[in-house]
CSV table of C-alpha atoms in Angstrom, one decimal:
chain,number,residue,atom,x,y,z
A,30,MET,CA,-0.2,-0.6,0.0
A,31,GLN,CA,1.1,3.6,-0.5
A,32,LEU,CA,2.0,5.9,1.8
A,33,SER,CA,1.1,9.5,2.0
A,34,PRO,CA,2.0,12.1,3.8
A,35,ALA,CA,-0.8,11.8,6.3
A,36,ASP,CA,0.6,8.5,7.2
A,37,LEU,CA,4.0,9.9,8.4
A,38,HIS,CA,5.1,10.5,12.4
A,39,ILE,CA,7.2,13.5,12.2
A,40,LEU,CA,9.3,14.5,15.1
A,41,LEU,CA,9.7,18.2,14.4
A,42,ILE,CA,13.1,19.6,16.2
A,43,GLU,CA,13.3,23.3,16.2
A,44,PRO,CA,14.3,25.6,19.7
A,45,SER,CA,11.4,28.4,19.2
A,46,GLU,CA,7.8,27.1,20.8
A,47,VAL,CA,6.5,29.8,18.1
A,48,GLN,CA,8.5,28.6,15.3
A,49,ARG,CA,7.6,25.0,16.5
A,50,LYS,CA,3.6,25.9,16.2
A,51,ILE,CA,3.8,27.4,12.9
A,52,ILE,CA,5.8,24.6,11.6
A,53,ARG,CA,3.3,22.1,13.3
A,54,LYS,CA,0.3,24.3,11.9
A,55,LYS,CA,1.6,23.9,8.3
A,56,LEU,CA,1.9,20.7,9.1
A,57,ALA,CA,-1.3,20.0,9.9
A,58,GLU,CA,-2.8,21.7,6.5
A,59,GLU,CA,-1.0,18.9,5.0
A,60,HIS,CA,-3.2,16.6,7.2
A,61,VAL,CA,0.3,15.4,9.1
A,62,THR,CA,-0.6,15.3,12.5
A,63,ARG,CA,1.0,12.6,14.6
A,64,VAL,CA,4.2,14.9,15.1
A,65,GLU,CA,6.2,15.1,18.0
A,66,GLU,CA,8.5,18.2,19.4
A,67,ALA,CA,11.7,18.5,20.4
A,68,GLY,CA,13.7,21.7,21.7
A,69,SER,CA,16.9,20.7,22.0
A,70,LEU,CA,19.5,18.5,20.5
A,71,ALA,CA,19.8,16.1,23.8
A,72,SER,CA,15.9,16.2,23.8
A,73,ALA,CA,15.4,14.8,20.5
A,74,LEU,CA,17.6,12.1,20.5
A,75,GLN,CA,16.3,10.8,23.8
A,76,ASN,CA,13.0,10.8,21.6
A,77,ILE,CA,14.4,9.0,18.3
A,78,LYS,CA,15.6,6.2,21.3
A,79,ARG,CA,11.6,5.9,22.3
A,80,HIS,CA,10.0,5.8,19.5
A,81,LYS,CA,11.9,6.3,16.1
A,82,PRO,CA,10.2,8.6,13.5
A,83,ASP,CA,9.0,8.0,9.6
A,84,ALA,CA,10.9,11.4,9.1
A,85,ILE,CA,12.4,14.8,11.1
A,86,ALA,CA,12.1,18.1,10.5
A,87,CYS,CA,15.1,20.2,12.0
A,88,ALA,CA,16.0,24.0,12.3
A,89,LEU,CA,19.7,24.1,11.9
A,90,HIS,CA,20.5,25.7,14.8
A,91,LEU,CA,20.1,23.9,18.2
A,92,ALA,CA,21.1,25.2,22.1
A,93,ASP,CA,22.5,22.2,22.4
A,94,GLY,CA,24.4,21.5,18.9
A,95,THR,CA,23.4,22.0,15.4
A,96,ALA,CA,21.5,19.7,13.4
A,97,GLU,CA,24.8,18.7,11.0
A,98,GLN,CA,25.9,17.1,14.1
A,99,LEU,CA,22.3,15.4,14.7
A,100,LEU,CA,22.6,14.4,11.1
A,101,GLN,CA,26.2,13.1,11.3
A,102,GLN,CA,25.4,10.9,14.5
A,103,LEU,CA,22.4,9.2,12.6
A,104,LYS,CA,23.5,8.2,9.4
A,105,SER,CA,26.9,6.8,11.5
A,106,ALA,CA,23.8,4.7,13.3
A,107,PRO,CA,22.5,2.1,10.9
A,108,GLU,CA,19.2,1.9,12.9
A,109,THR,CA,18.7,5.3,12.3
A,110,ALA,CA,20.6,6.5,8.9
A,111,GLU,CA,17.7,5.5,7.2
A,112,ILE,CA,15.4,8.3,8.5
A,113,PRO,CA,14.5,11.3,5.6
A,114,PHE,CA,15.7,14.4,7.2
A,115,LEU,CA,14.7,17.7,6.4
A,116,LEU,CA,15.9,20.8,7.4
A,117,VAL,CA,14.3,23.6,8.1
A,118,SER,CA,16.6,26.8,7.7
A,119,SER,CA,16.9,30.7,6.7
A,120,GLU,CA,20.1,29.9,5.9
A,121,THR,CA,20.6,30.8,1.7
A,122,ARG,CA,24.8,30.8,1.6
A,123,LYS,CA,25.6,28.1,-0.1
A,124,ALA,CA,28.2,26.8,1.6
A,125,GLN,CA,26.4,27.1,5.1
A,126,LEU,CA,24.3,24.9,3.5
A,127,GLU,CA,26.3,22.7,1.6
A,128,ALA,CA,27.5,19.6,4.5
A,129,PHE,CA,23.9,19.1,4.3
A,130,LYS,CA,23.2,18.8,0.4
A,131,GLN,CA,26.7,15.9,0.1
A,132,SER,CA,25.0,13.9,3.2
A,133,GLY,CA,21.8,12.7,1.8
A,134,VAL,CA,19.1,15.3,2.7
A,135,VAL,CA,15.8,14.8,1.9
A,136,ALA,CA,15.1,18.3,1.1
A,137,ILE,CA,16.0,21.4,2.6
A,138,LEU,CA,13.2,24.0,3.3
A,139,PRO,CA,13.6,27.8,3.6
A,140,LYS,CA,11.8,29.6,7.0
A,141,PRO,CA,9.3,30.9,6.2
A,142,PHE,CA,8.1,27.6,3.5
A,143,ASP,CA,4.9,27.9,1.5
A,144,ALA,CA,2.4,24.9,1.8
A,145,MET,CA,4.0,24.0,-2.2
A,146,GLN,CA,7.5,23.6,-1.0
A,147,LEU,CA,6.2,22.0,2.3
A,148,GLY,CA,4.5,19.0,0.2
A,149,LYS,CA,7.3,18.6,-2.3
A,150,ALA,CA,9.6,17.7,1.0
A,151,LEU,CA,6.7,15.5,2.8
A,152,ASN,CA,6.5,13.3,-1.0
A,153,ALA,CA,9.9,13.1,-1.1
A,154,ALA,CA,10.0,11.5,2.0
A,155,VAL,CA,7.0,9.2,1.4
A,156,ASP,CA,8.7,8.3,-1.8
A,157,LEU,CA,11.8,6.9,-0.1
A,158,LEU,CA,9.7,5.2,2.9
A,159,SER,CA,8.0,3.6,0.5
A,160,PRO,CA,9.2,2.3,-2.8
A,161,ALA,CA,7.8,1.8,-6.9
A,162,GLU,CA,9.6,0.5,-9.0
A,163,LEU,CA,10.2,2.2,-12.0
A,164,GLU,CA,7.7,0.3,-15.2
A,165,LEU,CA,10.2,1.3,-18.7
A,166,THR,CA,8.6,-0.2,-21.7
A,167,LEU,CA,12.4,-0.8,-23.4
A,168,PHE,CA,14.3,-2.6,-20.1
A,169,ASP,CA,13.6,-4.6,-17.4
A,170,VAL,CA,14.6,-2.0,-14.7
A,171,HIS,CA,16.2,-4.7,-12.6
A,172,ASP,CA,18.8,-4.8,-15.4
A,173,VAL,CA,19.8,-1.6,-15.9
A,174,ARG,CA,23.5,-1.5,-14.7
A,175,VAL,CA,23.9,1.7,-12.9
A,176,LEU,CA,27.5,3.5,-12.2
A,177,VAL,CA,27.2,6.5,-9.5
A,178,VAL,CA,30.1,8.8,-8.7
A,179,ASP,CA,30.2,11.1,-6.0
A,180,ASP,CA,33.3,11.7,-3.9
A,181,SER,CA,31.0,11.3,-0.4
A,182,ARG,CA,29.9,8.1,0.7
A,183,LEU,CA,26.7,9.6,2.0
A,184,ALA,CA,25.6,11.4,-1.3
A,185,ARG,CA,26.5,8.0,-2.6
A,186,ASN,CA,24.8,5.9,-0.4
A,187,HIS,CA,21.4,8.1,-0.3
A,188,ILE,CA,21.5,8.0,-4.4
A,189,ARG,CA,22.1,4.2,-4.6
A,190,ARG,CA,18.4,3.9,-1.9
A,191,VAL,CA,16.3,5.9,-4.1
A,192,LEU,CA,17.7,4.1,-6.9
A,193,ASN,CA,16.9,0.7,-5.4
A,194,ASN,CA,13.7,2.1,-4.6
A,195,LEU,CA,13.1,2.4,-7.8
A,196,GLY,CA,14.3,-1.0,-8.7
A,197,MET,CA,17.8,-1.1,-10.1
A,198,GLN,CA,19.8,-3.0,-7.9
A,199,GLN,CA,22.9,-3.4,-10.6
A,200,ILE,CA,24.8,-0.4,-9.1
A,201,THR,CA,28.5,0.8,-9.2
A,202,GLU,CA,30.2,3.2,-6.8
A,203,ALA,CA,33.0,5.1,-7.7
A,204,GLU,CA,34.4,7.9,-5.2
A,205,ASP,CA,35.8,10.6,-8.2
A,206,GLY,CA,35.9,10.4,-12.0
A,207,GLN,CA,39.4,8.7,-12.1
A,208,GLN,CA,37.9,5.9,-10.6
A,209,ALA,CA,34.4,5.6,-12.8
A,210,ILE,CA,36.6,6.1,-15.7
A,211,ALA,CA,38.8,3.2,-14.8
A,212,LEU,CA,35.5,1.0,-14.2
A,213,LEU,CA,33.8,2.1,-17.5
A,214,GLN,CA,36.7,0.7,-19.6
A,215,ARG,CA,36.1,-2.4,-18.0
A,216,GLN,CA,32.8,-2.5,-17.5
A,217,ASN,CA,29.5,-1.7,-18.8
A,218,PHE,CA,27.1,0.5,-18.0
A,219,ASP,CA,23.4,1.9,-18.9
A,220,LEU,CA,23.5,5.1,-17.0
A,221,VAL,CA,26.2,7.4,-15.3
A,222,VAL,CA,24.9,9.2,-12.0
A,223,THR,CA,27.8,11.4,-11.4
A,224,ASP,CA,28.2,14.2,-9.0
A,225,TYR,CA,29.7,17.2,-10.8
A,226,ASN,CA,31.8,18.8,-7.8
A,227,MET,CA,35.0,16.4,-7.8
A,228,PRO,CA,39.0,15.5,-7.1
A,229,GLU,CA,40.4,15.0,-9.9
A,230,VAL,CA,38.5,14.4,-12.3
A,231,ASN,CA,35.3,16.2,-11.9
A,232,GLY,CA,31.1,15.6,-13.4
A,233,ARG,CA,31.8,17.8,-16.5
A,234,GLU,CA,35.2,16.1,-17.2
A,235,LEU,CA,33.9,12.8,-16.6
A,236,THR,CA,31.3,13.3,-18.7
A,237,GLU,CA,34.3,14.7,-21.3
A,238,PHE,CA,35.5,11.7,-21.6
A,239,ILE,CA,32.4,9.6,-21.9
A,240,ARG,CA,31.4,12.0,-25.2
A,241,GLU,CA,34.7,11.3,-26.3
A,242,HIS,CA,34.5,7.6,-26.1
A,243,SER,CA,32.8,5.9,-29.0
A,244,THR,CA,32.2,2.8,-26.9
A,245,LEU,CA,30.7,4.8,-24.6
A,246,SER,CA,29.0,8.4,-25.8
A,247,HIS,CA,26.0,6.3,-26.1
A,248,ILE,CA,25.3,6.1,-22.1
A,249,PRO,CA,23.4,8.1,-20.7
A,250,VAL,CA,24.8,11.0,-17.9
A,251,LEU,CA,22.5,12.3,-15.3
A,252,MET,CA,24.8,15.1,-13.4
A,253,VAL,CA,23.8,16.0,-9.4
A,254,THR,CA,24.6,19.1,-8.8
A,255,SER,CA,24.4,21.8,-5.9
A,256,GLU,CA,25.4,24.7,-7.7
A,257,ALA,CA,21.7,26.5,-8.7
A,258,ASN,CA,23.6,29.3,-11.4
A,259,ASP,CA,22.3,28.9,-14.6
A,260,ALA,CA,25.6,30.2,-16.1
A,261,HIS,CA,27.6,27.6,-14.4
A,262,LEU,CA,24.3,25.2,-15.2
A,263,ALA,CA,24.5,26.1,-19.2
A,264,ASN,CA,28.3,25.0,-18.9
A,265,ILE,CA,27.5,21.7,-17.5
A,266,ALA,CA,24.9,21.0,-20.3
A,267,GLN,CA,27.8,21.5,-23.2
A,268,SER,CA,29.8,18.5,-22.3
A,269,GLY,CA,26.9,16.6,-22.7
A,270,VAL,CA,24.7,15.5,-19.7
A,271,ASN,CA,21.5,14.1,-21.1
A,272,ALA,CA,19.9,15.4,-17.7
A,273,MET,CA,20.0,17.5,-14.8
A,274,CYS,CA,19.1,17.1,-11.3
A,275,ASP,CA,19.1,19.1,-8.0
A,276,LYS,CA,20.7,17.9,-4.6
A,277,PRO,CA,18.9,17.2,-2.7
A,278,PHE,CA,18.7,13.8,-5.0
A,279,GLU,CA,14.6,14.2,-4.8
A,280,PRO,CA,12.7,10.2,-5.9
A,281,GLU,CA,10.3,11.6,-8.1
A,282,ALA,CA,12.1,13.8,-10.1
A,283,VAL,CA,15.0,11.1,-10.5
A,284,LYS,CA,11.6,9.2,-11.9
A,285,GLN,CA,11.0,11.9,-14.1
A,286,LEU,CA,14.5,12.2,-15.1
A,287,LEU,CA,14.7,8.3,-16.2
A,288,TYR,CA,11.9,7.7,-17.9
A,289,ARG,CA,12.7,10.5,-20.1
A,290,LEU,CA,16.5,8.6,-20.5
A,291,LEU,CA,15.7,5.5,-20.7
A,292,ASP,CA,12.6,5.2,-22.1
A,293,HIS,CA,12.2,7.0,-25.0
């Protein structure tokens, strides 16, 4: 049975009581009523130990720590690593949000956020919790061989999870473009999903390598980037990528892109 946002049990971590009330009201408008609250890192961890939530919505700064510290703690424990994590923050500086984008958060919600932004974030959490396989006419999704390239282990884990949920089981990982090139020369792949920013060989250089080699040039490339700059994106597009996707890597957006790449 497909989950809906109304089925979610959410832990809301926010130091301000006023903000908690506002966010709770917005969640109720999306029919999410099973909400527990925590005002600090310590009380959040106690709450999670007592009753694991389906998803966590967390402010960036808490009196006794940060959302990043909580996220690292959750990701390092197998029993909590898979909980979808939504960051709620008024922070807009790219550098401050980069760590979250690289660590597999489901969504970054601005403060204040609107109903559409919240709905999208909740649906992304639901998509992670209730897998729905891609139904392709040209391929059996289980046979699609995917190379995932990202220098962040947490980002690779998140991408792998999204792809597994869509029914993709044959996934190989590379830590950077150089490692990916070595794999591409030895193995056959049907799809490459690559980060843009990587040491040694970045996503653009990797894509150019694929496009310049006749035995590889047919492979669709999905570029995952946290760069929102239009000139930068136009630059990436010229390297021959087939589609671009933002970080956080959203299941529904990815599903639509994969239909386009694999089922045309």
